[in-house]
Coordinates of C-alpha atoms in Angstrom, one line a residue:
X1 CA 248.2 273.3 77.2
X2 CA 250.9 271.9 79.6
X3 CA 253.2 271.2 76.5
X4 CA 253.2 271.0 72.3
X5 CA 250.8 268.8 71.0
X6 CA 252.2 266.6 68.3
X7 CA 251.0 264.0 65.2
X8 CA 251.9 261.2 67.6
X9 CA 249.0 262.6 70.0
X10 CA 246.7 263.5 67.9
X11 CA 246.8 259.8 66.7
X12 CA 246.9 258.9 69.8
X13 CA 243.5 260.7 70.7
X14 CA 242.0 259.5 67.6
X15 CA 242.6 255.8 68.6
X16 CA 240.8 256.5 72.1
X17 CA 237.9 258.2 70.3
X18 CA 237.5 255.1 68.0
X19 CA 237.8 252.8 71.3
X20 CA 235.2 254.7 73.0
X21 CA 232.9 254.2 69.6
X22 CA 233.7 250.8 69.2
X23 CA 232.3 249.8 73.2
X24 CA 229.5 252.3 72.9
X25 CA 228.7 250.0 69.8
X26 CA 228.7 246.7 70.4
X27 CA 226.8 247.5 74.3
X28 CA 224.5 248.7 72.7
X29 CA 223.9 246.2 69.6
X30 CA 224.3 243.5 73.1
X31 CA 221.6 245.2 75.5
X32 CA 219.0 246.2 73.1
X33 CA 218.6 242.4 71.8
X34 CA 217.8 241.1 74.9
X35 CA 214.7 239.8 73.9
X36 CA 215.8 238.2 70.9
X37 CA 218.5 236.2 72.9
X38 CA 215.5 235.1 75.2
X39 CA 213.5 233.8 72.5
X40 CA 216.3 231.9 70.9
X41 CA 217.4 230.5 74.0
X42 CA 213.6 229.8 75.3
X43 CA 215.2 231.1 78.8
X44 CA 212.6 231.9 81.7
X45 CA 212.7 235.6 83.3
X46 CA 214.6 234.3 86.3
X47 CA 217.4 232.6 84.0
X48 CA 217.9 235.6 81.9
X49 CA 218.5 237.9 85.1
X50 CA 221.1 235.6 86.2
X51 CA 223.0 235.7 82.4
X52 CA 222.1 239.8 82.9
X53 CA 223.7 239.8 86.0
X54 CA 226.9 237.9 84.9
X55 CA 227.9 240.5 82.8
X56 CA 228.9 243.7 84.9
X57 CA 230.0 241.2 88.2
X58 CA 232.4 239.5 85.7
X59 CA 232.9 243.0 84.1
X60 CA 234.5 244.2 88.1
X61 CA 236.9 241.3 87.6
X62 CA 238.0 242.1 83.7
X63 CA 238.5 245.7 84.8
X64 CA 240.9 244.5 88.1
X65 CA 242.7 241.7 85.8
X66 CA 243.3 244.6 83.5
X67 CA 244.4 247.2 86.0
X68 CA 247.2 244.6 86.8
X69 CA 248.5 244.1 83.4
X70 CA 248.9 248.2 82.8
X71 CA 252.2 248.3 84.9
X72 CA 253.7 245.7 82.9
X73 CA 252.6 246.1 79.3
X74 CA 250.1 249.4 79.7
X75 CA 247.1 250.6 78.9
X76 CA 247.4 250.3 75.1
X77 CA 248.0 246.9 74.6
X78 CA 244.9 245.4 76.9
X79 CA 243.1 247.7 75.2
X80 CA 244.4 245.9 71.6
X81 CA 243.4 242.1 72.8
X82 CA 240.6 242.9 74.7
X83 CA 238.6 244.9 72.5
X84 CA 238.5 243.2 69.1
X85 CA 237.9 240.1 72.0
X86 CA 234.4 241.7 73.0
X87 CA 233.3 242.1 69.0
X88 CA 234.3 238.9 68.5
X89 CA 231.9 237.3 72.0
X90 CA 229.4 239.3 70.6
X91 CA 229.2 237.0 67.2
X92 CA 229.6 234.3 69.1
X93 CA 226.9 235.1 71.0
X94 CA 224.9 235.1 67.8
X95 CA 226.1 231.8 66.9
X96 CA 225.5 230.0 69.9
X97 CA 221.8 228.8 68.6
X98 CA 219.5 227.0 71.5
X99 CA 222.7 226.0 73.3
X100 CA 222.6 227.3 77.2
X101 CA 225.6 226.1 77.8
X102 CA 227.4 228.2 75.3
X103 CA 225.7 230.9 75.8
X104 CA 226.8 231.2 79.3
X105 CA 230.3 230.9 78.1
X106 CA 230.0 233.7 75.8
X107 CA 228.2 236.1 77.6
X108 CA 231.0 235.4 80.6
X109 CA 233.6 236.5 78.2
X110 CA 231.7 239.0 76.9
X111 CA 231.7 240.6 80.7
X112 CA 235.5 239.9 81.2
X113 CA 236.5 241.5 78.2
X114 CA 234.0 244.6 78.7
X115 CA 235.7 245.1 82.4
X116 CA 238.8 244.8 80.7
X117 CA 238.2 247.4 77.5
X118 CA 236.6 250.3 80.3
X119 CA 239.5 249.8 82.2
X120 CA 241.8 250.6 79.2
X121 CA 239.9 253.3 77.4
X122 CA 239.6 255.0 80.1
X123 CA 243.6 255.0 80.6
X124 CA 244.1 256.0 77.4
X125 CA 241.9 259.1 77.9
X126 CA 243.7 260.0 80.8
X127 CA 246.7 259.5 79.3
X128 CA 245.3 262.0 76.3
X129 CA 244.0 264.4 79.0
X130 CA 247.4 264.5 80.7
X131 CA 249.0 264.8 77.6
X132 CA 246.4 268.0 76.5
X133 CA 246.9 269.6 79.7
X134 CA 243.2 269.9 79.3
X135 CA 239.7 268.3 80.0
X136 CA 238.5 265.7 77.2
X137 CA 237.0 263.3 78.9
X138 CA 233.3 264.6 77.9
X139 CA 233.8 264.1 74.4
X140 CA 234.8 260.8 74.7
X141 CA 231.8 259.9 76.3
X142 CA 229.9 261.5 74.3
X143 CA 231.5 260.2 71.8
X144 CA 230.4 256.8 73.3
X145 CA 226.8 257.4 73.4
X146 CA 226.5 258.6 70.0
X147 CA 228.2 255.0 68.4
X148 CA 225.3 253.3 71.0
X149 CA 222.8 255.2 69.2
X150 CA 223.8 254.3 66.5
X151 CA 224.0 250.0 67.8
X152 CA 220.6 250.7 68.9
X153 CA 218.7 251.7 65.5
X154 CA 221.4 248.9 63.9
X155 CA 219.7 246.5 66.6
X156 CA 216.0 247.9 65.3
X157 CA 216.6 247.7 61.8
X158 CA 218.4 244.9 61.9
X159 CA 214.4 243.0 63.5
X160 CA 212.5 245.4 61.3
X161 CA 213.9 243.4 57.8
X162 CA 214.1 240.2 59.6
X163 CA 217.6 239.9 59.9
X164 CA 219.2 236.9 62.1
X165 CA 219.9 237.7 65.6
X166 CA 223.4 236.3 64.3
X167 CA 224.5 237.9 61.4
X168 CA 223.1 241.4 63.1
X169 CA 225.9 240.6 65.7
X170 CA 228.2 239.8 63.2
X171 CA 227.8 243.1 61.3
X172 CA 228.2 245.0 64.2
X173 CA 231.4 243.0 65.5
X174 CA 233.0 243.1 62.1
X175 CA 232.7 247.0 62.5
X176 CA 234.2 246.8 65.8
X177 CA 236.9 244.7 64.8
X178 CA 237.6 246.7 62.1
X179 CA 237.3 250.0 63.8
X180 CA 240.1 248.5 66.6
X181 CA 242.5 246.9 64.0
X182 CA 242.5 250.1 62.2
X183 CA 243.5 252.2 64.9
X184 CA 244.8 250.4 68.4
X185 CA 248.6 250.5 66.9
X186 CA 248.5 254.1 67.5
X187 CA 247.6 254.1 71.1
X188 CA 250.2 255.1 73.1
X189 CA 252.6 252.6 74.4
X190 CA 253.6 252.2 78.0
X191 CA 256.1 254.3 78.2
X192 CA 253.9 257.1 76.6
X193 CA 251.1 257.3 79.1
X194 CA 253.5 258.8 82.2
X195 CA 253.5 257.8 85.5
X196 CA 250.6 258.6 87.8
X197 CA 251.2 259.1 91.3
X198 CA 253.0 255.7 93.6
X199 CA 250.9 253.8 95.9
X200 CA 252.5 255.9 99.2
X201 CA 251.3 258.7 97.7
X202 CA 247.6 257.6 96.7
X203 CA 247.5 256.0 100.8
X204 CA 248.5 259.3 102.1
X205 CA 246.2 261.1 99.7
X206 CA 243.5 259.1 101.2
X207 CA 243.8 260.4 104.7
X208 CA 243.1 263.9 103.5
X209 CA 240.1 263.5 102.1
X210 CA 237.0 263.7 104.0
X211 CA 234.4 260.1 103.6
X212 CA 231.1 261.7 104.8
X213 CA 230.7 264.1 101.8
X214 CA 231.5 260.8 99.7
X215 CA 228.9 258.8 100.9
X216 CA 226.6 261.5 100.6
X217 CA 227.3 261.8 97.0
X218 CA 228.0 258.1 96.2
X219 CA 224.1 257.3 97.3
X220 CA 222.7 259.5 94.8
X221 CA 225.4 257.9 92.2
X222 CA 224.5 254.3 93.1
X223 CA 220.8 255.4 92.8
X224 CA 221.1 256.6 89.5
X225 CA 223.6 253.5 87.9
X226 CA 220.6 251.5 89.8
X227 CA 217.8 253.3 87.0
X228 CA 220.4 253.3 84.2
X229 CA 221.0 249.7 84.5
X230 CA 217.4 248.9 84.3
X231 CA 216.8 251.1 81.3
X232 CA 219.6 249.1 79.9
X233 CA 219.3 245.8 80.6
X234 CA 215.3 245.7 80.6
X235 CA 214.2 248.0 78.4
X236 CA 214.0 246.4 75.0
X237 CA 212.4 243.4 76.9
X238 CA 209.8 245.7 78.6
X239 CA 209.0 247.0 75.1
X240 CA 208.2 244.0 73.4
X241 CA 207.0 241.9 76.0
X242 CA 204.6 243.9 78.3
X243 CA 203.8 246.9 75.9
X244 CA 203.9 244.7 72.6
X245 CA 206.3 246.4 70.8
X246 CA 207.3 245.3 67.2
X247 CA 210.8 243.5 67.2
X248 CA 212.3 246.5 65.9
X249 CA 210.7 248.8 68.2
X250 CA 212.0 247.6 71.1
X251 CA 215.8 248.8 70.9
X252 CA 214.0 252.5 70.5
X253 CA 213.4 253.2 74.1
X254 CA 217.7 252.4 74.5
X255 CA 217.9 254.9 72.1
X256 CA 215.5 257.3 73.1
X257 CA 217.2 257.4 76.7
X258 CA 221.0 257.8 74.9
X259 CA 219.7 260.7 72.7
X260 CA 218.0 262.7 75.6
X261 CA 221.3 262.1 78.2
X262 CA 223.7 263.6 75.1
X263 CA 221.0 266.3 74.3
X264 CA 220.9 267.1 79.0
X265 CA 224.8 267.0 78.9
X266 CA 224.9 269.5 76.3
X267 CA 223.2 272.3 78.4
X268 CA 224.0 271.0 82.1
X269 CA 227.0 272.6 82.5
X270 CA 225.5 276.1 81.9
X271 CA 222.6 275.5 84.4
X272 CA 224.9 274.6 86.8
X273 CA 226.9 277.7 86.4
X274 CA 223.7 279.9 86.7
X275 CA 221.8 278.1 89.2
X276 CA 224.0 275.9 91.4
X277 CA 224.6 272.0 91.4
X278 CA 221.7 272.0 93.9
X279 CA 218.7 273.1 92.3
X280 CA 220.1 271.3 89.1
X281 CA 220.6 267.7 91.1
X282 CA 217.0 268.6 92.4
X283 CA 215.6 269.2 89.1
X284 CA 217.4 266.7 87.5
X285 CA 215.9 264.0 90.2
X286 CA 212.5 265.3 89.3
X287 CA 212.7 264.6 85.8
X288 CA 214.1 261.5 86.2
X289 CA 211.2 260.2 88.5
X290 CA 208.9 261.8 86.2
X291 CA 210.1 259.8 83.5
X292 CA 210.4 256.3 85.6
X293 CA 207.0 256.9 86.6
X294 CA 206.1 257.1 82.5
X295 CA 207.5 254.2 82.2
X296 CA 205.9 252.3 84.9
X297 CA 202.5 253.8 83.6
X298 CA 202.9 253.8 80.4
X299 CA 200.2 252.0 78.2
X300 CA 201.4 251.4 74.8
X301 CA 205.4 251.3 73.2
X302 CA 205.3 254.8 71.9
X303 CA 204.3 256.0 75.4
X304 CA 207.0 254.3 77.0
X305 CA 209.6 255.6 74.4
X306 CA 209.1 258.9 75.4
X307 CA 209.3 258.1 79.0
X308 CA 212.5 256.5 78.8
X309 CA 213.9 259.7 76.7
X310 CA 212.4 261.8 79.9
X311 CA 214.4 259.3 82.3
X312 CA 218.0 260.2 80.2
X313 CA 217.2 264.0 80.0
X314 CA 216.7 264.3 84.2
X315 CA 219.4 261.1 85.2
X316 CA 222.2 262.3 82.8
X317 CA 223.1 265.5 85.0
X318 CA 223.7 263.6 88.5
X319 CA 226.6 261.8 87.7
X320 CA 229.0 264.6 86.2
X321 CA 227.6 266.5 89.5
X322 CA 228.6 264.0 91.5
X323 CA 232.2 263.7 90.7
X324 CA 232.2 267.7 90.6
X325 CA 231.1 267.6 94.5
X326 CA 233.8 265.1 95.3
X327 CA 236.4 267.9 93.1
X328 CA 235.6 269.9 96.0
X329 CA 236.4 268.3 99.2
X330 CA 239.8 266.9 97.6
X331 CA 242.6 268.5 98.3
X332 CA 245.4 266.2 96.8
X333 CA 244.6 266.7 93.2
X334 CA 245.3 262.9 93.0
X335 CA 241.7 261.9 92.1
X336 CA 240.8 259.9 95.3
X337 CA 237.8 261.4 96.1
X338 CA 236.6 261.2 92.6
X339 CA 238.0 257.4 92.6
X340 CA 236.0 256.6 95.7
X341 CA 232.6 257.9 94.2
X342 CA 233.0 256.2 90.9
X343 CA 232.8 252.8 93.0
X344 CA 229.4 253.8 93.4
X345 CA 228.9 253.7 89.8
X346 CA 229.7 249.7 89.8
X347 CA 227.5 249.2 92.9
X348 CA 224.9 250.7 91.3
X349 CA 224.4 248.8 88.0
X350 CA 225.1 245.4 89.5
X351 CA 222.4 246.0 92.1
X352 CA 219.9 247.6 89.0
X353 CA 220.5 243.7 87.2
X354 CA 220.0 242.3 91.0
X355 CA 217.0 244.0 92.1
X356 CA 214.8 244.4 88.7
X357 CA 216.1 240.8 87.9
X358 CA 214.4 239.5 91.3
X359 CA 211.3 241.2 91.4
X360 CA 210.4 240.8 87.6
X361 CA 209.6 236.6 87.6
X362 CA 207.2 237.7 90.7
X363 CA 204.1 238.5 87.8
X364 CA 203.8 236.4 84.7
X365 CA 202.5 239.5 83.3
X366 CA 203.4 242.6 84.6
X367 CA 207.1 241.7 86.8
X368 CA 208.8 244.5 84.7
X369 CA 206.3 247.1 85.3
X370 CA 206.3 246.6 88.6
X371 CA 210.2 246.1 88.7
X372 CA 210.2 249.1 87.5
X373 CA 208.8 251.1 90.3
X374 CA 212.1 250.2 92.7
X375 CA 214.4 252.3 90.7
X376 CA 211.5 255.3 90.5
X377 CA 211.1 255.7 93.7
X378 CA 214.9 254.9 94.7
X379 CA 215.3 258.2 92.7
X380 CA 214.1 260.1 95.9
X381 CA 216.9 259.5 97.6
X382 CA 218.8 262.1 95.4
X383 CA 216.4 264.7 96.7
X384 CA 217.8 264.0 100.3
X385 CA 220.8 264.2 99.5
X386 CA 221.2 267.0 96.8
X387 CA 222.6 269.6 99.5
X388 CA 225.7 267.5 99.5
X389 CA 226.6 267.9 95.9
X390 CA 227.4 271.4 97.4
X391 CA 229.8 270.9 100.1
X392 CA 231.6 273.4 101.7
X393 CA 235.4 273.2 99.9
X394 CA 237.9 272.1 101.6
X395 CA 240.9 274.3 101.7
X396 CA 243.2 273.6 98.5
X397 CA 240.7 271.3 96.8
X398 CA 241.5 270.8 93.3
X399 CA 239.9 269.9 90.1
X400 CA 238.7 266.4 90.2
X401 CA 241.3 264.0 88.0
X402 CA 239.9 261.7 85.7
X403 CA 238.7 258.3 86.6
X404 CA 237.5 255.4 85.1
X405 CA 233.8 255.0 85.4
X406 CA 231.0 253.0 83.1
X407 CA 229.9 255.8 80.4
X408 CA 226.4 254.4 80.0
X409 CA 224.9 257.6 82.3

C-alpha cells in the first residue's frame, strides 16, 4: 500500500461498491424488460431500436457533460445527483403508460444520467485505487454484475406473479435510491480524489505511445461490446418473441450471460498466466462464437439460455486482455493507451443497438435470429487479431492505469 488506509477510505470504498451495485441494478431491471416496454407502448421493431439506440449515444454525452463538472465540484457529487436521477427515470419509465412521447423523454434521461453515473463511479474507483496503492477495479465490477443478476431474476419474478411493468420499476428504483442516499455522503469530495496528471502531460504522453497495436486490440474490443450489446438489449425480446418464452423467462438469458462472464473472470487470470493472452483470446473467441451460434440456432427458450450463458463464459476474457495488451506498449504510466482502447468499448455497443436494430424489422418472424448472426460471425475478427494482444513491450511500459469503461463485459 502506497500509504495508511484509514475509516474515511474505507467508507469511501464502500460508497463506490454500493454505486457500482446500484447501476448494475437498475441496467439490468431496464434491459431485461424490454419486451414488456414494447407491449405497453404497442412500438414496432424499428421504433424500439431507435428508443434502444438513444440510450448509450445520449449515454457518450452524460459521461462528457460529467467529465466537465469533475474539475469543478468532482467526482462525488455528480455521482450524488445523477445516480438517485437514473432510479428515479427508471419509475418514470414505468409510469409513462401508452404515452410515446413520454417515453422518449424518459428513456433520454435515463441515457444522460447513465453516461453521467459511469463516468463518476468509475472516478471514484480510481480515486479508491490510488488511494489503496493497489488494483480494485475487478471487484467493483464484479461487484456490478452480481447486483444485475440480481435486477434480472427481480425483472423475472417480477412477470412470473404478474406484477406491473410499473411498480417492478419502482421497487427496483426505490432500492436504488435508497442504496445511493444511504451512502453517496461518504464519497470522497473533490479535494479527496488527488490530482491526475495536467492536460501537457496527457498530450505528451500521447506521442509516446504507439497507435497500430491499439487498433489491433480496439477491433477485437469493439467486436465484442458489438455481441454484448445485443445480448443486452435483445435478449429478453428474442426470448419471448421468437422462442416463446414465458414473461418471466425472458430476463433469464441476461442472467445466464452475467453469471457465466463473473464465473470466466474468476479463472481467466490464471489461464492467462499459464498459457499466454493468445491462446486464451483464441479460446475465448471460440467459445463465444460457439455460443452466438446457439443462440442463432437455438430452437426453444431453454436452448437459448444456455447459449447466451456459453456467449458470457468465452466474451468475458477479451476485454480485460485487451486493456492488458495496451499495459504493454505504454510507457507513460498515464493510462493513454488503455484510454484509447476503452473508446472501443463505446463504439462497440452503440454499433451492437445500430446493426441488430436495422437488420431485425427485415423478417416479421425471424429479424432477431437472423440479427443475430452479425455479431457471431463479427467474432472472427478476434481470431485475426489475437497475436496482437501479445505485443512486443515497449521499453518502460507500465501497468495499465484505470479507466472508465462500460462494466457490462
Amino acid at each position: 500500500m502506497s500509504q495508511e488506509i484509514t475509516a474515511r477510505d474505507r467508507q469511501a470504498r464502500l460508497s463506490a461498491y454500493t454505486a457500482f451495485a446500484v447501476q448494475g441494478l437498475c441496467f439490468a431491471s431496464l434491459v431485461t424488460q424490454v419486451p414488456q416496454m414494447q407491449k405497453a407502448h404497442h412500438l414496432s421493431d424499428g421504433t424500439l431500436a431507435l428508443v434502444l439506440l438513444m440510450v448509450p449515444v445520449i449515454a457518450g454525452v452524460g459521461s462528457v457533460v460529467s467529465g466537465a463538472l469533475f474539475k469543478r465540484f468532482g467526482s462525488g457529487p455528480v455521482l450524488r445527483v445523477s445516480q438517485p436521477a437514473v432510479a428515479v427515470t427508471i419509475a418514470l419509465i414505468g409510469l409513462t403508460g401508452d404515452n410515446d412521447l413520454a417515453l422518449y423523454v424518459a428513456v433520454a434521461a435515463f441515457g444522460l444520467f447513465v453516461g453521467a453515473v459511469d463516468a463518476s463511479m468509475n472516478a471514484q474507483a480510481v480515486a479508491v485505487e490510488r488511494r489503496y496503492g493497489m488494483s480494485l477495479i475487478t471487484g467493483f465490477y464484479a461487484v456490478w454484475s452480481v447486483a444485475g443478476i440480481l435486477g434480472g431474476l427481480w425483472a423475472a419474478l417480477s412477470n412470473r406473479i404478474d406484477l406491473p411493468l410499473a411498480a417492478c420499476f419502482a421497487i427496483a428504483a426505490a432500492a436504488g435510491i435508497a442504496g445511493s442516499l444511504a451512502t453517496g455522503h461518504r464519497l470522497y469530495a473533490r479535494d479527496e480524489e488527488g490530482e491526475g496528471p495536467t492536460a501537457e502531460e496527457l498530450k505528451a504522453a500521447g506521442r509516446r505511445v504507439p497507435w497500430r497495436p491499439i487498433l489491433i486490440v480496439g477491433a477485437a474490443m469493439a467486436v465484442a461490446y458489438l455481441a454484448d450489446s445485443a445480448i443486452s438489449n435483445y435478449g429478453a425480446k428474442y426470448l419471448d418473441d421468437e422462442l416463446s418464452g414465458a414473461d418471466w423467462v425472458a430476463p433469464l438469458g441476461y442472467v445466464a450471460y452475467q453469471v457465466a462472464m463473473v464465473a470466466s473472470r474468476a479463472v481467466a487470470d490464471l489461464a492467462v498466466r499459464r498459457s499466454g493472452p493468445v491462446r486464451v483470446v483464441r479460446l475465448g473467441a471460440a467459445v463465444g462464437i460457439a455460443g452466438m451460434a446457439g443462440v442463432v440456432a437455438a430452437p426453444n427458450a431453454a436452448f437459448g439460455i444456455a447459449a447466451f450463458a456459453v456467449a458470457g463464459l468465452g466474451l468475458a476474457v477479451i476485454a480485460p486482455v485487451c486493456f492488458t495488451a495496451a499495459g504493454r506498449v505504454d510507457p507513460t504510466g498515464l493510462g493513454v493507451a488503455v484510454a484509447r482502447v476503452n473508446i472501443f468499448n463505446y463504439v462497440g455497443f452503440v454499433l451492437g443497438a445500430a446493426l441488430v436494430g436495422a437488420i431485425a424489422p427485415l423478417s416479421a418472424d425471424h429479424g432477431l435470429r437472423l440479427a443475430f448472426i452479425a455479431p457471431t460471425a463479427l467474432i472472427l475478427v478476434v481470431f485475426a487479431t489475437a497475436r496482437g494482444f501479445d505485443p512486443t513491450r515497449v521499453k518502460d511500459a507500465r501497468p495499465p492505469a484505470p479507466t472508465m469503461q462500460r462494466p457490462t463485459v
